[in-house]
């Protein structure tokens, strides 16, 4: 058996999330179907992160094992030929048996797009959260600085989480980039809790609108209570940008490719 | 009766073009339905340009007459509340009786987006034409310079045109902007023939791939024959960016808003 690692992008709009579910269109399910078609054998796909319904990916990473002898550089084109247009395989590599898309990951980067126009940009409506209110970017940046570093992020984790273990994560980047009337939030961490990026963005947007003070962030973290933080921003502005495997330095967000 | 001018954006993906047709979903039809709902009277909408099926607009301009007393600054929000999410009214102005969305227009700007990645950018697939081949931008720019100015553009007009009158147009801008792996073609002219921008782009892409020489453009223009030019690029990369009314200087393409 060979082990193959794929870098996969998808438009989350028409998927019920990554994880396979009966009678739902999921990324994992559609990928497995395409791989089975190509290799004429059942294939089990493991993803780095289980993105929610409506969340997009530019650099999701998955792995699978196969007996197929298709050369590794032919996998993207061969898979893209059988995949629907809302999933695109960007890269394939053969990896050794120790590699695991989820357990080997050392970090993830997420990008969240806010459309701050008065009326929504119609061509971005599937990929950006429309917030017509005035947003004070400097206030949001001041708040974001308080989030950086190692913290217990329980306040920024959905109360519906079923994850066991600690909620301590190391947030390495919390950048806010303004381009025209779009505001991009960029978060990198060793890992993220359930809905964490969407709650971070929802809370920062409340700071940007003057509903909360940037200096309130330490107390929100200390509360370890979901009710202390802001609303959960909707899924369609969120993109799983990249997953890193001990090679973070080589995985900067290539903003040129999205602007 | 008052005359209202609207600036309208739409995602052309799910429309059979601008112009109303029986049993088809058209921009004009959906706008007229929304206006009738709002004003409780039939409304006839006149557009600056009849975009084809699949073509998008950021700054289409329309006018209509109404007895409604809704204040002009309330029209965008009121209309957006009844319009589907793939049409967004960006601006409304009251204009005098002499104004006509089509006949008063002095120029139009179109933008065409090419995704030059090896594998398509999945989040841009509805709005960019994916061309995985190497493109020589300097060759395309050299070709574009030959297109500038006043020419008979018959070679760049669909043979299916029903337009009477001359095919002389004044091309004021033919810019090619590279951002990351996207290539944006930007054309401004006093007017455009049927499919003109898509044939210009299709021809420039052939130059960029080395299939044609930039120096061949004058002969293509001189031929006044559709068969002399290149293929028609697909509609989904095209956006009617703006329409000008004697105020071209105030209508530059705000690239910050799209990058």
mmCIF file of N, CA and C in Angstrom, chain B residues 68-147:
data_model
loop_
_atom_site.group_PDB
_atom_site.id
_atom_site.type_symbol
_atom_site.label_atom_id
_atom_site.label_comp_id
_atom_site.label_asym_id
_atom_site.label_seq_id
_atom_site.Cartn_x
_atom_site.Cartn_y
_atom_site.Cartn_z
ATOM 1 N N UNK B 68 -44.036 56.578 -7.520
ATOM 2 C CA UNK B 68 -43.780 56.306 -6.107
ATOM 3 C C UNK B 68 -43.095 57.493 -5.442
ATOM 4 N N UNK B 69 -43.432 57.717 -4.188
ATOM 5 C CA UNK B 69 -42.830 58.838 -3.441
ATOM 6 C C UNK B 69 -41.711 58.395 -2.512
ATOM 7 N N UNK B 70 -41.273 57.151 -2.653
ATOM 8 C CA UNK B 70 -40.151 56.692 -1.822
ATOM 9 C C UNK B 70 -38.973 57.650 -2.023
ATOM 10 N N UNK B 71 -38.384 58.196 -0.926
ATOM 11 C CA UNK B 71 -37.248 59.115 -1.095
ATOM 12 C C UNK B 71 -36.091 58.384 -1.796
ATOM 13 N N UNK B 72 -35.348 59.101 -2.623
ATOM 14 C CA UNK B 72 -34.369 58.452 -3.490
ATOM 15 C C UNK B 72 -33.306 57.683 -2.698
ATOM 16 N N UNK B 73 -32.914 58.186 -1.542
ATOM 17 C CA UNK B 73 -31.874 57.484 -0.772
ATOM 18 C C UNK B 73 -32.385 56.204 -0.125
ATOM 19 N N UNK B 74 -33.703 55.986 -0.128
ATOM 20 C CA UNK B 74 -34.262 54.762 0.446
ATOM 21 C C UNK B 74 -34.390 53.629 -0.577
ATOM 22 N N UNK B 75 -34.252 53.968 -1.873
ATOM 23 C CA UNK B 75 -34.463 52.941 -2.905
ATOM 24 C C UNK B 75 -33.514 51.747 -2.775
ATOM 25 N N UNK B 76 -32.187 51.942 -2.592
ATOM 26 C CA UNK B 76 -31.329 50.750 -2.574
ATOM 27 C C UNK B 76 -31.730 49.750 -1.488
ATOM 28 N N UNK B 77 -31.894 50.214 -0.256
ATOM 29 C CA UNK B 77 -32.218 49.299 0.833
ATOM 30 C C UNK B 77 -33.590 48.649 0.620
ATOM 31 N N UNK B 78 -34.561 49.451 0.171
ATOM 32 C CA UNK B 78 -35.907 48.924 -0.039
ATOM 33 C C UNK B 78 -35.910 47.868 -1.150
ATOM 34 N N UNK B 79 -35.178 48.149 -2.236
ATOM 35 C CA UNK B 79 -35.118 47.183 -3.337
ATOM 36 C C UNK B 79 -34.330 45.939 -2.945
ATOM 37 N N UNK B 80 -33.178 46.136 -2.272
ATOM 38 C CA UNK B 80 -32.374 44.973 -1.889
ATOM 39 C C UNK B 80 -33.150 44.029 -0.968
ATOM 40 N N UNK B 81 -34.099 44.586 -0.217
ATOM 41 C CA UNK B 81 -34.899 43.751 0.693
ATOM 42 C C UNK B 81 -35.838 42.818 -0.078
ATOM 43 N N UNK B 82 -36.230 43.207 -1.298
ATOM 44 C CA UNK B 82 -37.135 42.339 -2.068
ATOM 45 C C UNK B 82 -36.427 41.606 -3.212
ATOM 46 N N UNK B 83 -35.195 42.003 -3.525
ATOM 47 C CA UNK B 83 -34.453 41.337 -4.607
ATOM 48 C C UNK B 83 -33.805 40.044 -4.110
ATOM 49 N N UNK B 84 -33.581 39.067 -5.012
ATOM 50 C CA UNK B 84 -32.817 37.877 -4.619
ATOM 51 C C UNK B 84 -31.359 38.270 -4.371
ATOM 52 N N UNK B 85 -30.591 37.391 -3.658
ATOM 53 C CA UNK B 85 -29.221 37.789 -3.273
ATOM 54 C C UNK B 85 -28.250 37.964 -4.439
ATOM 55 N N UNK B 86 -28.612 37.517 -5.639
ATOM 56 C CA UNK B 86 -27.665 37.676 -6.749
ATOM 57 C C UNK B 86 -27.867 38.968 -7.543
ATOM 58 N N UNK B 87 -28.742 39.858 -7.062
ATOM 59 C CA UNK B 87 -28.806 41.233 -7.600
ATOM 60 C C UNK B 87 -28.725 42.187 -6.407
ATOM 61 N N UNK B 88 -27.846 43.162 -6.487
ATOM 62 C CA UNK B 88 -27.718 44.157 -5.417
ATOM 63 C C UNK B 88 -27.731 45.553 -6.048
ATOM 64 N N UNK B 89 -28.643 46.395 -5.591
ATOM 65 C CA UNK B 89 -28.677 47.789 -6.018
ATOM 66 C C UNK B 89 -27.685 48.565 -5.166
ATOM 67 N N UNK B 90 -26.737 49.243 -5.802
ATOM 68 C CA UNK B 90 -25.670 49.915 -5.065
ATOM 69 C C UNK B 90 -25.929 51.400 -4.879
ATOM 70 N N UNK B 91 -26.765 51.983 -5.732
ATOM 71 C CA UNK B 91 -26.935 53.438 -5.687
ATOM 72 C C UNK B 91 -28.229 53.811 -6.399
ATOM 73 N N UNK B 92 -28.845 54.908 -5.959
ATOM 74 C CA UNK B 92 -30.016 55.448 -6.648
ATOM 75 C C UNK B 92 -29.893 56.958 -6.705
ATOM 76 N N UNK B 93 -30.318 57.521 -7.834
ATOM 77 C CA UNK B 93 -30.316 58.980 -7.974
ATOM 78 C C UNK B 93 -31.587 59.360 -8.715
ATOM 79 N N UNK B 94 -32.107 60.537 -8.407
ATOM 80 C CA UNK B 94 -33.205 61.042 -9.234
ATOM 81 C C UNK B 94 -32.566 61.809 -10.386
ATOM 82 N N UNK B 95 -33.030 61.564 -11.596
ATOM 83 C CA UNK B 95 -32.421 62.209 -12.766
ATOM 84 C C UNK B 95 -33.483 62.966 -13.544
ATOM 85 N N UNK B 96 -33.033 63.882 -14.403
ATOM 86 C CA UNK B 96 -34.039 64.628 -15.146
ATOM 87 C C UNK B 96 -34.526 63.835 -16.362
ATOM 88 N N UNK B 97 -35.613 64.307 -16.943
ATOM 89 C CA UNK B 97 -36.311 63.533 -17.972
ATOM 90 C C UNK B 97 -35.450 63.212 -19.170
ATOM 91 N N UNK B 98 -34.408 64.015 -19.412
ATOM 92 C CA UNK B 98 -33.565 63.798 -20.595
ATOM 93 C C UNK B 98 -32.651 62.583 -20.443
ATOM 94 N N UNK B 99 -32.452 62.133 -19.201
ATOM 95 C CA UNK B 99 -31.513 61.026 -18.984
ATOM 96 C C UNK B 99 -32.057 59.716 -19.539
ATOM 97 N N UNK B 100 -31.196 58.976 -20.236
ATOM 98 C CA UNK B 100 -31.578 57.654 -20.734
ATOM 99 C C UNK B 100 -30.395 56.718 -20.490
ATOM 100 N N UNK B 101 -30.626 55.615 -19.768
ATOM 101 C CA UNK B 101 -29.527 54.724 -19.364
ATOM 102 C C UNK B 101 -28.695 54.298 -20.567
ATOM 103 N N UNK B 102 -29.346 53.987 -21.690
ATOM 104 C CA UNK B 102 -28.574 53.550 -22.857
ATOM 105 C C UNK B 102 -28.101 54.716 -23.706
ATOM 106 N N UNK B 103 -29.034 55.600 -24.107
ATOM 107 C CA UNK B 103 -28.669 56.630 -25.100
ATOM 108 C C UNK B 103 -27.806 57.747 -24.522
ATOM 109 N N UNK B 104 -27.880 57.979 -23.230
ATOM 110 C CA UNK B 104 -27.034 59.032 -22.640
ATOM 111 C C UNK B 104 -25.624 58.547 -22.310
ATOM 112 N N UNK B 105 -25.400 57.223 -22.371
ATOM 113 C CA UNK B 105 -24.087 56.681 -21.988
ATOM 114 C C UNK B 105 -23.020 57.152 -22.967
ATOM 115 N N UNK B 106 -21.880 57.575 -22.433
ATOM 116 C CA UNK B 106 -20.775 58.013 -23.289
ATOM 117 C C UNK B 106 -19.630 56.997 -23.283
ATOM 118 N N UNK B 107 -19.701 56.026 -22.401
ATOM 119 C CA UNK B 107 -18.648 55.022 -22.370
ATOM 120 C C UNK B 107 -18.974 53.893 -21.421
ATOM 121 N N UNK B 108 -18.265 52.784 -21.620
ATOM 122 C CA UNK B 108 -18.425 51.642 -20.711
ATOM 123 C C UNK B 108 -17.061 51.054 -20.412
ATOM 124 N N UNK B 109 -16.945 50.460 -19.236
ATOM 125 C CA UNK B 109 -15.719 49.751 -18.868
ATOM 126 C C UNK B 109 -16.092 48.314 -18.527
ATOM 127 N N UNK B 110 -15.336 47.385 -19.114
ATOM 128 C CA UNK B 110 -15.507 45.959 -18.824
ATOM 129 C C UNK B 110 -14.211 45.411 -18.250
ATOM 130 N N UNK B 111 -14.330 44.473 -17.330
ATOM 131 C CA UNK B 111 -13.168 43.797 -16.766
ATOM 132 C C UNK B 111 -13.354 42.296 -17.003
ATOM 133 N N UNK B 112 -12.293 41.637 -17.417
ATOM 134 C CA UNK B 112 -12.350 40.187 -17.664
ATOM 135 C C UNK B 112 -11.260 39.520 -16.833
ATOM 136 N N UNK B 113 -11.624 38.512 -16.060
ATOM 137 C CA UNK B 113 -10.674 37.855 -15.160
ATOM 138 C C UNK B 113 -10.279 36.471 -15.659
ATOM 139 N N UNK B 114 -8.976 36.266 -15.752
ATOM 140 C CA UNK B 114 -8.437 34.958 -16.129
ATOM 141 C C UNK B 114 -7.703 34.378 -14.928
ATOM 142 N N UNK B 115 -8.033 33.138 -14.589
ATOM 143 C CA UNK B 115 -7.346 32.414 -13.519
ATOM 144 C C UNK B 115 -6.247 31.595 -14.189
ATOM 145 N N UNK B 116 -4.999 32.010 -13.970
ATOM 146 C CA UNK B 116 -3.868 31.382 -14.666
ATOM 147 C C UNK B 116 -3.159 30.326 -13.795
ATOM 148 N N UNK B 117 -3.863 29.828 -12.757
ATOM 149 C CA UNK B 117 -3.283 28.759 -11.945
ATOM 150 C C UNK B 117 -3.259 27.440 -12.722
ATOM 151 N N UNK B 118 -2.407 26.549 -12.290
ATOM 152 C CA UNK B 118 -2.346 25.224 -12.905
ATOM 153 C C UNK B 118 -3.686 24.500 -12.719
ATOM 154 N N UNK B 119 -4.200 24.527 -11.491
ATOM 155 C CA UNK B 119 -5.523 23.974 -11.203
ATOM 156 C C UNK B 119 -6.401 25.141 -10.776
ATOM 157 N N UNK B 120 -7.690 25.112 -11.123
ATOM 158 C CA UNK B 120 -8.516 26.305 -10.891
ATOM 159 C C UNK B 120 -8.637 26.716 -9.423
ATOM 160 N N UNK B 121 -8.715 28.009 -9.184
ATOM 161 C CA UNK B 121 -9.050 28.549 -7.862
ATOM 162 C C UNK B 121 -10.545 28.283 -7.672
ATOM 163 N N UNK B 122 -10.854 27.354 -6.764
ATOM 164 C CA UNK B 122 -12.236 26.884 -6.638
ATOM 165 C C UNK B 122 -13.194 28.007 -6.235
ATOM 166 N N UNK B 123 -12.715 28.990 -5.474
ATOM 167 C CA UNK B 123 -13.602 30.071 -5.033
ATOM 168 C C UNK B 123 -13.789 31.135 -6.123
ATOM 169 N N UNK B 124 -13.012 31.055 -7.187
ATOM 170 C CA UNK B 124 -13.147 32.028 -8.282
ATOM 171 C C UNK B 124 -13.785 31.401 -9.519
ATOM 172 N N UNK B 125 -14.150 30.121 -9.433
ATOM 173 C CA UNK B 125 -14.516 29.423 -10.668
ATOM 174 C C UNK B 125 -15.750 29.995 -11.356
ATOM 175 N N UNK B 126 -16.644 30.656 -10.597
ATOM 176 C CA UNK B 126 -17.832 31.253 -11.217
ATOM 177 C C UNK B 126 -17.520 32.592 -11.864
ATOM 178 N N UNK B 127 -16.333 33.167 -11.548
ATOM 179 C CA UNK B 127 -16.052 34.552 -11.948
ATOM 180 C C UNK B 127 -14.753 34.718 -12.720
ATOM 181 N N UNK B 128 -14.072 33.621 -13.015
ATOM 182 C CA UNK B 128 -12.804 33.712 -13.735
ATOM 183 C C UNK B 128 -12.725 32.555 -14.726
ATOM 184 N N UNK B 129 -12.114 32.832 -15.878
ATOM 185 C CA UNK B 129 -11.912 31.805 -16.896
ATOM 186 C C UNK B 129 -10.576 31.139 -16.596
ATOM 187 N N UNK B 130 -10.594 29.835 -16.385
ATOM 188 C CA UNK B 130 -9.368 29.122 -16.023
ATOM 189 C C UNK B 130 -8.566 28.770 -17.269
ATOM 190 N N UNK B 131 -7.361 29.347 -17.338
ATOM 191 C CA UNK B 131 -6.441 29.084 -18.453
ATOM 192 C C UNK B 131 -5.136 28.581 -17.834
ATOM 193 N N UNK B 132 -4.898 27.265 -17.859
ATOM 194 C CA UNK B 132 -3.714 26.737 -17.167
ATOM 195 C C UNK B 132 -2.415 26.904 -17.953
ATOM 196 N N UNK B 133 -2.507 27.309 -19.219
ATOM 197 C CA UNK B 133 -1.316 27.429 -20.061
ATOM 198 C C UNK B 133 -0.493 28.655 -19.681
ATOM 199 N N UNK B 134 0.821 28.590 -19.968
ATOM 200 C CA UNK B 134 1.686 29.748 -19.737
ATOM 201 C C UNK B 134 1.234 30.891 -20.644
ATOM 202 N N UNK B 135 1.155 32.092 -20.083
ATOM 203 C CA UNK B 135 0.727 33.268 -20.853
ATOM 204 C C UNK B 135 1.821 34.326 -20.772
ATOM 205 N N UNK B 136 2.237 34.826 -21.917
ATOM 206 C CA UNK B 136 3.261 35.869 -21.963
ATOM 207 C C UNK B 136 2.559 37.225 -21.932
ATOM 208 N N UNK B 137 2.593 37.850 -20.731
ATOM 209 C CA UNK B 137 1.822 39.084 -20.526
ATOM 210 C C UNK B 137 2.367 40.217 -21.402
ATOM 211 N N UNK B 138 3.680 40.273 -21.576
ATOM 212 C CA UNK B 138 4.228 41.377 -22.390
ATOM 213 C C UNK B 138 3.788 41.273 -23.850
ATOM 214 N N UNK B 139 3.709 40.058 -24.364
ATOM 215 C CA UNK B 139 3.182 39.869 -25.726
ATOM 216 C C UNK B 139 1.718 40.330 -25.801
ATOM 217 N N UNK B 140 0.939 39.992 -24.780
ATOM 218 C CA UNK B 140 -0.476 40.401 -24.796
ATOM 219 C C UNK B 140 -0.595 41.926 -24.717
ATOM 220 N N UNK B 141 0.288 42.546 -23.910
ATOM 221 C CA UNK B 141 0.251 44.020 -23.803
ATOM 222 C C UNK B 141 0.637 44.668 -25.126
ATOM 223 N N UNK B 142 1.622 44.086 -25.823
ATOM 224 C CA UNK B 142 2.026 44.633 -27.124
ATOM 225 C C UNK B 142 0.858 44.541 -28.110
ATOM 226 N N UNK B 143 0.142 43.429 -28.074
ATOM 227 C CA UNK B 143 -1.029 43.267 -28.945
ATOM 228 C C UNK B 143 -2.117 44.266 -28.568
ATOM 229 N N UNK B 144 -2.330 44.444 -27.254
ATOM 230 C CA UNK B 144 -3.388 45.342 -26.779
ATOM 231 C C UNK B 144 -3.137 46.782 -27.245
ATOM 232 N N UNK B 145 -1.861 47.178 -27.305
ATOM 233 C CA UNK B 145 -1.560 48.555 -27.745
ATOM 234 C C UNK B 145 -2.027 48.800 -29.182
ATOM 235 N N UNK B 146 -1.988 47.765 -30.014
ATOM 236 C CA UNK B 146 -2.458 47.917 -31.402
ATOM 237 C C UNK B 146 -3.981 48.070 -31.481
ATOM 238 N N UNK B 147 -4.659 47.682 -30.408
ATOM 239 C CA UNK B 147 -6.124 47.760 -30.407
ATOM 240 C C UNK B 147 -6.624 49.133 -29.989
#
